[in-house]
Structure formats: C-alpha cells, structure tokens
Coordinates of C-alpha atoms in Angstrom, one line a residue:
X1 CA 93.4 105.6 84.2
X2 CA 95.5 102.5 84.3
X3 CA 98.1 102.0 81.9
X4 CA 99.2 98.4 82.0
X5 CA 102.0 96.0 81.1
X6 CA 101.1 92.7 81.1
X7 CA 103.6 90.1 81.7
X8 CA 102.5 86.6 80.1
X9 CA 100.1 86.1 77.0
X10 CA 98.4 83.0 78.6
X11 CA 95.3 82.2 79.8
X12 CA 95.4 83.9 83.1
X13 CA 97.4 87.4 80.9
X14 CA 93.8 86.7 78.6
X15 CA 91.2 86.6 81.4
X16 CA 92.8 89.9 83.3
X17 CA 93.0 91.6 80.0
X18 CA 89.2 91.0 79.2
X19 CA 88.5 92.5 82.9
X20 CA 90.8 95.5 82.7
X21 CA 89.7 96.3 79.2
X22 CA 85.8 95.9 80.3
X23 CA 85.1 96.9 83.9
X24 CA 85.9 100.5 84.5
X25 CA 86.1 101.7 81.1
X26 CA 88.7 104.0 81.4
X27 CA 92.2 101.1 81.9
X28 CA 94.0 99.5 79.2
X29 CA 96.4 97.2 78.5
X30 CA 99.3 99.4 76.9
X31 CA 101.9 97.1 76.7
X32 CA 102.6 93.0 76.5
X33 CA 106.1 91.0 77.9
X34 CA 105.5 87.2 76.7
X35 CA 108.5 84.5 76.3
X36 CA 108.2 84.5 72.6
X37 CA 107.9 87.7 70.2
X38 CA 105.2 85.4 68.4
X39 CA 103.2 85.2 71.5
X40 CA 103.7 89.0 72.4
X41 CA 102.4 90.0 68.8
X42 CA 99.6 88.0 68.9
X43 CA 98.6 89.2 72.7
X44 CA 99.4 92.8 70.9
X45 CA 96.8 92.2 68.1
X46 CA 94.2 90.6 69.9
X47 CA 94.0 93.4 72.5
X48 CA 95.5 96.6 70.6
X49 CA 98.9 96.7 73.1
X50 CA 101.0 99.3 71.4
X51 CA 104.4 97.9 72.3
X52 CA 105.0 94.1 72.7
X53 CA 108.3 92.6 73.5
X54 CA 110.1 89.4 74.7
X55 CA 112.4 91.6 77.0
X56 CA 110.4 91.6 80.3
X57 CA 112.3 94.8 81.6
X58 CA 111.7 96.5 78.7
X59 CA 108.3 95.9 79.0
X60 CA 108.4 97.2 82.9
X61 CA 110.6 100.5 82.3
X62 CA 108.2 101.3 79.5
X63 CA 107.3 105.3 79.8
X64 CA 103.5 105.1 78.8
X65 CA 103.2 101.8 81.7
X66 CA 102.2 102.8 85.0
X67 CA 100.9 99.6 86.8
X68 CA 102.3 95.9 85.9
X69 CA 100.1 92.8 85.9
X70 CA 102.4 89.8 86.6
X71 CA 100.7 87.1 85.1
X72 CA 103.3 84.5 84.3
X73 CA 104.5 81.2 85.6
X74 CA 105.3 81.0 89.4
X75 CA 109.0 80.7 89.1
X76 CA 109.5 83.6 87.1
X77 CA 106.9 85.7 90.2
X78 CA 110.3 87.2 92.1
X79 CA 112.1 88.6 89.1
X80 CA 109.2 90.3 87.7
X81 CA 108.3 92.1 91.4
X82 CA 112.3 92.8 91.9
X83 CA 112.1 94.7 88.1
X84 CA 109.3 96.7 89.2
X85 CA 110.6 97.4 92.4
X86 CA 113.8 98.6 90.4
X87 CA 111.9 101.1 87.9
X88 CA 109.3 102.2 90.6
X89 CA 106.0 100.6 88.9
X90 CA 103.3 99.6 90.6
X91 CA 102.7 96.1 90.8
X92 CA 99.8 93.4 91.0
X93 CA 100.2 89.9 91.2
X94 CA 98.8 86.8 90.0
X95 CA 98.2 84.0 93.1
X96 CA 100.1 82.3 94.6
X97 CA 102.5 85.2 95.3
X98 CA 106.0 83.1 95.4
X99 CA 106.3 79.4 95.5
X100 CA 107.1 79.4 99.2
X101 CA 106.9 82.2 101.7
X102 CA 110.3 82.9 101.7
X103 CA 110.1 84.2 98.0
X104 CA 106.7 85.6 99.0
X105 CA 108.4 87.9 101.6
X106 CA 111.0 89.0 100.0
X107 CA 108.8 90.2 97.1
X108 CA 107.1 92.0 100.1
X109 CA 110.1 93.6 101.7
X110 CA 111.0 94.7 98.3
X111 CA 107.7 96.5 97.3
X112 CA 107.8 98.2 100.2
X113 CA 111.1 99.3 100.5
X114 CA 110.6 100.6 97.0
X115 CA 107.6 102.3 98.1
X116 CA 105.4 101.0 95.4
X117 CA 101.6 99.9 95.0
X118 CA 101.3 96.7 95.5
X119 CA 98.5 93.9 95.0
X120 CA 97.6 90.2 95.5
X121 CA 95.4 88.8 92.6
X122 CA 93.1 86.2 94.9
X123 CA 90.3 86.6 92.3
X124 CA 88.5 84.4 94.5
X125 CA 88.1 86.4 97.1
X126 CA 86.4 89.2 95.1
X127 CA 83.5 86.7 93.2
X128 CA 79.8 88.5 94.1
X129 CA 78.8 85.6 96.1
X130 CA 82.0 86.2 98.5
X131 CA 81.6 89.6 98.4
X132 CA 77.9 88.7 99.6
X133 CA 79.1 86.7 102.2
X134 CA 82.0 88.0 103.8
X135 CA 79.8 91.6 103.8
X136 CA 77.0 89.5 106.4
X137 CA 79.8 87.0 108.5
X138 CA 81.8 91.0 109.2
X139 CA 77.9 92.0 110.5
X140 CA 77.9 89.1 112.5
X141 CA 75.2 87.2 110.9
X142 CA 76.9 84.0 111.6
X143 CA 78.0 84.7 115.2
X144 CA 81.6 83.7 116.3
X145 CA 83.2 81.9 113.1
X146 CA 83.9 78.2 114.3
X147 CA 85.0 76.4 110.4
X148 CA 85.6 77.8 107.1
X149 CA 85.8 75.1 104.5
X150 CA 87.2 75.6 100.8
X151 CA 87.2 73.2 98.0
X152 CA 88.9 73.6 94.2
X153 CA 88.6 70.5 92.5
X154 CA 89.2 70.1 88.6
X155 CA 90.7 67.8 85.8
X156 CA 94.0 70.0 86.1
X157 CA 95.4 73.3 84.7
X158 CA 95.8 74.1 81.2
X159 CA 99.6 74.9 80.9
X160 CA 102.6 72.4 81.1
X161 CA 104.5 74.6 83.5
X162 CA 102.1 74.1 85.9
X163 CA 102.5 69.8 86.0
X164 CA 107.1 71.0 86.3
X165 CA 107.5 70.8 90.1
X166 CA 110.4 73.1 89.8
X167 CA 108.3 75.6 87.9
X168 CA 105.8 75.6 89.6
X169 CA 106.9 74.8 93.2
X170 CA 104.2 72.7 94.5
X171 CA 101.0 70.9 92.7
X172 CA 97.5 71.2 93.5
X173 CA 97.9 72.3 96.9
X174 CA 99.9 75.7 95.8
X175 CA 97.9 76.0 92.6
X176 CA 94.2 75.4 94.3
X177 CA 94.9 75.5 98.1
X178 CA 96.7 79.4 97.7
X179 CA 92.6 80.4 96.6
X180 CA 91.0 78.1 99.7
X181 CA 93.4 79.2 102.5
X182 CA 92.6 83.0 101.6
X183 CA 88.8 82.5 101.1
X184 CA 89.3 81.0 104.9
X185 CA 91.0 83.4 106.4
X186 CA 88.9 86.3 105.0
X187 CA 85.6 83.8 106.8
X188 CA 87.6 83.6 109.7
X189 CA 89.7 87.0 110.3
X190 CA 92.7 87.8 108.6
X191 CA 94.1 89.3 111.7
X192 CA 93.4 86.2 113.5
X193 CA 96.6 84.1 112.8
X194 CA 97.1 80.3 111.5
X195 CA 99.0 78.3 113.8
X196 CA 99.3 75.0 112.8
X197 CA 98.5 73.1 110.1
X198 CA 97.2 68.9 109.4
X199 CA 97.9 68.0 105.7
X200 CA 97.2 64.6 103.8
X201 CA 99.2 64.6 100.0
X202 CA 99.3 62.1 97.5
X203 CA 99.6 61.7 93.7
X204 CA 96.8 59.7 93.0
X205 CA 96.2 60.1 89.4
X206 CA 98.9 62.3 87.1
X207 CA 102.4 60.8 85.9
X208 CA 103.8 63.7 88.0
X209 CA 106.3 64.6 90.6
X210 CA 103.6 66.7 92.7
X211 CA 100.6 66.1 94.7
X212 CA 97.3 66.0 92.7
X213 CA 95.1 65.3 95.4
X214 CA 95.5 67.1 99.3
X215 CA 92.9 67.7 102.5
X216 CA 94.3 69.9 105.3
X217 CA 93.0 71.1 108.6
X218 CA 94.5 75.2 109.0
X219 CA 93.6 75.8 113.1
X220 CA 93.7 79.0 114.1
X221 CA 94.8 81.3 117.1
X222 CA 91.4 81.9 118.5
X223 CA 90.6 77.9 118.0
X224 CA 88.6 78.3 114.4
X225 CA 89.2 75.6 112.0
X226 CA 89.9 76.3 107.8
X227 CA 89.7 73.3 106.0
X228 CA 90.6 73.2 102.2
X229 CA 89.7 70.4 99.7
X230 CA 91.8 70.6 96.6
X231 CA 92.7 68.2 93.3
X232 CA 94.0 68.1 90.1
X233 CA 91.7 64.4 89.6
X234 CA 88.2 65.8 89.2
X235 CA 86.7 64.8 86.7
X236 CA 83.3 66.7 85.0
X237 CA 84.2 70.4 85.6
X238 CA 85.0 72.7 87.8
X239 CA 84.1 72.6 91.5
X240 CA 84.2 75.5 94.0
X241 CA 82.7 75.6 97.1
X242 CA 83.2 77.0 100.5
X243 CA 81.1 76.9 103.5
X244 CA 81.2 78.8 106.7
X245 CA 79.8 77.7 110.2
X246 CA 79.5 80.3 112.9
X247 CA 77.3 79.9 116.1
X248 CA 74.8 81.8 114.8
X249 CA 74.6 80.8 111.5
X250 CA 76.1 78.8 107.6
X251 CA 76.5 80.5 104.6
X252 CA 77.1 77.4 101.8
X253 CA 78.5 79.3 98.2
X254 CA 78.7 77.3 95.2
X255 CA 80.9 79.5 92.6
X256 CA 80.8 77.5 89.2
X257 CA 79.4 74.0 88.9
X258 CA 75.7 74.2 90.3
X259 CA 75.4 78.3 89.6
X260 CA 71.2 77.9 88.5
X261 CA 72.2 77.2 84.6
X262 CA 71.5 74.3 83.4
X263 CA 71.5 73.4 79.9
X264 CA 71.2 70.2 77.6
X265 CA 72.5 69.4 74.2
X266 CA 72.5 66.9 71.6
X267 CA 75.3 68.4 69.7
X268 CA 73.1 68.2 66.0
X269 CA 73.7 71.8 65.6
X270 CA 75.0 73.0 61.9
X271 CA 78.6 72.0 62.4
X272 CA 77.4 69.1 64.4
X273 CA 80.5 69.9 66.9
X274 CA 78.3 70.8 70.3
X275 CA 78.5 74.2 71.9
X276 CA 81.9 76.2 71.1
X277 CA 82.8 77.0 74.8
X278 CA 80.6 76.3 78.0
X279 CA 82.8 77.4 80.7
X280 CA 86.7 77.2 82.1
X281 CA 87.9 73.5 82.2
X282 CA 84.1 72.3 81.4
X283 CA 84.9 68.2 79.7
X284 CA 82.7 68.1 77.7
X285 CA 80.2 70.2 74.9
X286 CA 77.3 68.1 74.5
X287 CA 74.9 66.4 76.6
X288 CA 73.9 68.5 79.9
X289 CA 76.0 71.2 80.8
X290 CA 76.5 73.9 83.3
X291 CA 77.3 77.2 81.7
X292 CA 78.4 80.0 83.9
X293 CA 76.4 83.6 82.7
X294 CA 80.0 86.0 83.1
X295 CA 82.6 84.2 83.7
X296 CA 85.0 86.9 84.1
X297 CA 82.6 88.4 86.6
X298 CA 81.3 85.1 87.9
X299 CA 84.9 84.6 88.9
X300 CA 85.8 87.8 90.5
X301 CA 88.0 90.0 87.6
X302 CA 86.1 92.3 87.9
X303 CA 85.5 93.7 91.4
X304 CA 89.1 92.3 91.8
X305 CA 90.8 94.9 89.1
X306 CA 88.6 97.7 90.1
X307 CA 89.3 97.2 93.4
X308 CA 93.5 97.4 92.7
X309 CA 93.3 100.2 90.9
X310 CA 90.7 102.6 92.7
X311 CA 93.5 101.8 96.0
X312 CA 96.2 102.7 93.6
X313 CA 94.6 106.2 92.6
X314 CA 93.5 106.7 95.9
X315 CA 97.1 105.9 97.8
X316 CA 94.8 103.0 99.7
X317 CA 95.8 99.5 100.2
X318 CA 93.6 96.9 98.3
X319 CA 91.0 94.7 100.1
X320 CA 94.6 91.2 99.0
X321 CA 98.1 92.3 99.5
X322 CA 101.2 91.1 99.0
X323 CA 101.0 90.4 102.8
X324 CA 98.2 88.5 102.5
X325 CA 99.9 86.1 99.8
X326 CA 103.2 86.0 101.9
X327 CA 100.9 84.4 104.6
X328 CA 99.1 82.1 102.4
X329 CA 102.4 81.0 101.0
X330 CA 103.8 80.5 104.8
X331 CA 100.4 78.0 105.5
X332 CA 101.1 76.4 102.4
X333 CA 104.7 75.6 103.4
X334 CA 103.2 74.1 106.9
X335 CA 101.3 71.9 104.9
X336 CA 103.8 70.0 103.0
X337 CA 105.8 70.1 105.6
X338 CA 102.6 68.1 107.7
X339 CA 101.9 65.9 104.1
X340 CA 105.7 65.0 104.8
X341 CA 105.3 64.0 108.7
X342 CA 102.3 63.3 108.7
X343 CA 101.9 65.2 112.1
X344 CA 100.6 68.9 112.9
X345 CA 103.2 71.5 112.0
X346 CA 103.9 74.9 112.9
X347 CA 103.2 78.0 110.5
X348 CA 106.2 79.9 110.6
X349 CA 105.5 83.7 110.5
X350 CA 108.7 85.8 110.9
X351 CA 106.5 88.6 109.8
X352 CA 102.8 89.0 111.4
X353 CA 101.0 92.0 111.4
X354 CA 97.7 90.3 113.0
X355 CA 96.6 90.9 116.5
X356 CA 98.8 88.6 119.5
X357 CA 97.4 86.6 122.1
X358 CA 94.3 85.7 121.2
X359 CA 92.4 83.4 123.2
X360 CA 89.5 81.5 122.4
X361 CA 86.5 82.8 123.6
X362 CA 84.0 80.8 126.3
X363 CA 82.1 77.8 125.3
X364 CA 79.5 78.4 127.9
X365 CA 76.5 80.0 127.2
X366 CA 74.4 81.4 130.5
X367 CA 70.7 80.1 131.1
X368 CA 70.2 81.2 134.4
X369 CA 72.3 81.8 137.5
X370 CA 72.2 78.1 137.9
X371 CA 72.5 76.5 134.4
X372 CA 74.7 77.1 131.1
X373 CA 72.0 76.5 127.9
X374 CA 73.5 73.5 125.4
X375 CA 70.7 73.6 123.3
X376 CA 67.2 74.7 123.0
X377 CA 64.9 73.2 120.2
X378 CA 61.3 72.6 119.2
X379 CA 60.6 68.4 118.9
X380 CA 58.3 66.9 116.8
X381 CA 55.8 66.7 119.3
X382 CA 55.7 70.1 119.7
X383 CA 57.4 70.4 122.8
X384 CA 60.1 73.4 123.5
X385 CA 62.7 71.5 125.0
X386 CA 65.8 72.6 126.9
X387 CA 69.4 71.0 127.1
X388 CA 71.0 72.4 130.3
X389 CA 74.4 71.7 132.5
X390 CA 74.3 73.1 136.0
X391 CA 76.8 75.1 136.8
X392 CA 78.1 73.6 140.3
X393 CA 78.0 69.7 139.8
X394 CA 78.1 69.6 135.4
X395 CA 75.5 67.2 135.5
X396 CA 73.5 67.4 132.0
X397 CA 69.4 67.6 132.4
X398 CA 66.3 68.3 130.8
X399 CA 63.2 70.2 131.2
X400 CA 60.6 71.5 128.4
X401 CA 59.4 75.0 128.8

C-alpha cells in the first residue's frame, strides 16, 4: 500500500488523486501540501486526507507518508524533490521534471544520491492505445523506426502560473512538447540518443511572454526523425495524436478528440445549461461533442500510477524516470536554443546512459546478386512490378514479374 502526500490541490493534484484512490484499490492519499490552508482543507475534505498543511515539509516528513506526488507548479519541482531527498521519501513527479535540464539533473543526482524511489509522471506515455503500440513497434511490427510524430494542441492550460514565463520556464513547448518528445523517443528507442534539434517558436495568439505555437524536427543517433506539433492556439478541444512510420509498417493513435464518441446536443435539457462536463479543455457543451468514456484512464493515470508503485514495492525502476525527464528537458533546451538561431542545435547530454556509436543502418535492400529492390508493388493493371538499382553502374530499371 501507498501512502501518499500530495503536493498541490490543483487540477493535475485532482486527476492523480482520482487515479490513486481508484486503480489498485489498496493506495491512498494520506496527506495534502497546497499554498493556501483553504485549498489544503478543501483537497482534505474532498478526498478524506487526514493531515493537510500549507508547510510543504511538513507535509513530506509526515510519519504515516511513504511516497510523495509532486504535483505543483514547475518552479517550485526542485524544492519539493530536494525535501524528499532530505527525509528519504519516495518521490514521483509531475512532467516536465525541471524547467530546463540543468534543474532536471540535479533533481536526478539528488534522488539517487539519497537512494530514493523515483518516478517521471509522462502520463502520456502509459494511455492504452500507447501501451498498444509501443507493445507491437518493440516486436517489430513496424520494422526499423524511421519518424515518430507527436502533436498537443489546445486552447491553453487552465492555471495562471502556467501563462508566468518565470514560473513556468517555457510555454507550449515545455508544457506540451515535454509529453511529444517522450511519446517519440519511447517509438524510436530510448537508448537511441537525440542529437540535434530544428525548432520554429512564435507567440501567435496569447498576450504573453512565451511561445504559444512551436514545430521541431528531434533527429536522432541512428538517423530517425521525432517531430512534435504543439500550441496553446487550438481552438475546439483537445488534440493528441502521434504517428509512427517504420519500414515495415504506421501505427496512427488519436488519444482524445476523434476517440469513436460522438455526441450531439441541443442544450434544452431541464436547467437548459448543456451537458455539465464533456471532457478536459472541451469549449463548448452543446451542439456536437466528443466525450472521452474514462478520462482518467483514457489518459494514462491509471496504468501510469500502478505502474510507479508496483516498481516501488518491488525495488524495480518504473517503465518513466527521472532520467527520462532530465533528457526530455535537455531536448527541450536545444530547441529554444534552435527557435532562437533559427539553425540546428546540439542536445547537450553531460549525462547519457544510452548505447554510443550508433550508426545508421543500410538503405539498401538486396534483390538479387545483381540488383538492390526500391520497391515492389501491384498496378492497377494488375501487373506485379519491380523497382530495381543495379548494383555496379546505379542505374534505376524496371521489369514486372
């Protein structure tokens, strides 16, 4: 069993609290740290926390706690992990881990110089339909992984610190791209590392100091391409989607707009106000609408949570680690750095744990002794046609067969 103190009463301290309260069974939310006693009651009442305080260490050092959920703004990420490291609680963390990787790694360092449990809450990367996926690209399914694409796109988050540059640290891209450049890697290999990174930035839309709208190429050691799509300007829902190209194969996900639910209202129901809640940062209530069946599910709480803590009981590391989002946060940094020049830039990795050297594997595919195969298909005419190079003078033919 889980006994957890949960540090913020906002919507993301809300959602994890439904998930460790519902999943397993056997967890619970024991105690709450929010920024205003008002808050920390409330968070209390609503999900029966038996001690609530606005002193986040107190919180932490709390005898009946064993494993804290940070779930707080992102400047406040460092001193929450450097108070558990202090009183030897377990820690999980809400994305992105710091708001640049050199906050991300000393969060890192210190978790496991303390010798703690330690988790990285890319929800994300845990929904069913990833799960799905990933499970058939690791069979090879898809042959060699060529592209992963991610896109977040929404009207923009629901707390102010979020739209405070300071605070926060970044915009859409660290809010949105920290989810995108994970669900990538995981497509591509997590051992494989990101080398350099193209970014395009701009605030487009918001009355803010950070970007609202970003595209970046992420390339890769063994010559794979992540692409994420992320903005704070969408209107008409939320939007995630990835896609994965290998040379055997796509896998296209759609997580949350287009899930198979569709559902039109006029809004004369008895109060005459339109559904109560369709689904997170849904604009409107009436008209047609595109609920999502579990949300907390649909989104990945659930495998997520259980996940951290059957690692914690079982002295395992979790599928997203504090590693993970120290390397996220290092691509991140590369691409502001490339929204900036406006040229490639380097990811700087003092710390890599992924394999070295990697090359990128052969283009050619073998026909014969004479030939490589570019492509075989059936026309319209029925014909089985082949697309062949020879191997001595590279000139491009073709034959049917």
């Amino acid at each position: 069993m889980q006994k957890i103190a949960m540090l913020g009463s906002g919507f993301i301290g809300r959602f994890y609290a439904e998930s460790v309260h519902g999943q397993r069974g056997r967890d619970k939310v024991t105690a709450i740290y929010a920024r205003s006693e008002e808050n920390a009651k409330k968070f209390a009442d609503d999900y029966g926390c038996a001690f609530w305080s606005s002193n986040m260490e107190e919180v932490i050092a709390h005898p009946d706690v064993n494993m804290v959920c940070v779930a707080l703004p992102n400047h406040k990420h460092e001193e929450a992990v450097m108070l558990c490291a202090k009183h030897k609680k377990a820690v999980v963390s809400t994305k992105p881990l710091g708001r640049n990787a050199a906050e991300a790694l000393r969060m890192l360092q210190a978790v496991e110089k303390a010798g703690i449990f330690s988790g990285y809450l890319e929800d994300l990367c845990y929904t069913p339909k990833f799960l799905k996926s990933i499970e058939s690209v690791k069979r090879g399914a898809l042959g060699r992984i060529l592209w992963a694409k991610s896109r977040e796109a929404h009207p923009g988050p629901h707390s102010e610190w979020f739209w405070d540059i300071e605070q926060a640290g970044g915009g859409c891209i660290l809010d949105l791209g920290c989810h995108c450049i994970e669900i990538s890697r995981n497509f591509i290999g997590k051992d494989i590392r990101p080398v350099e990174v193209m970014c395009w930035a701009d605030t487009q839309v918001k009355p803010i100091d950070a970007e609202d709208h970003a595209i970046a190429l992420v390339k890769y050691e063994n010559g794979a391409i992540g692409q994420f799509e992320v903005s704070w300007t969408f209107r008409g829902g939320m939007d995630l989607r990835d896609e994965v190209m290998g040379t055997e194969g796509t896998i296209w996900i759609n997580n949350f707009l287009r899930t198979g639910f569709e559902m039109f209202t006029t809004g004369r129901n008895p109060d005459g106000q339109g559904e109560d809640y369709v689904a997170e940062k849904a604009e409107s209530n009436t008209g047609w609408l595109f609920p999502v069946g579990d949300e907390v599910n649909d989104l990945g709480y659930n495998h997520m949570f259980t996940d951290m803590f059957n690692a914690a009981e079982n002295g395992a590391e979790p599928a997203e680690t504090f590693y993970d989002g120290y390397i996220v946060n290092a691509v991140i940094d590369a691409a502001y750095q490339s929204a900036k020049t406006k040229q490639w830039e380097k990811v700087n990795l003092p710390v890599w744990r992924g394999r070295e050297g990697v090359e990128k594997p052969s283009n050619y595919v073998d026909y014969d002794e004479n030939y490589y195969l570019i492509k075989q298909e059936m026309t319209h005419d029925g014909r089985n046609k082949l697309i062949l190079k020879d191997k001595t003078t590279g000139k491009i033919s073709e034959r049917d067969v």
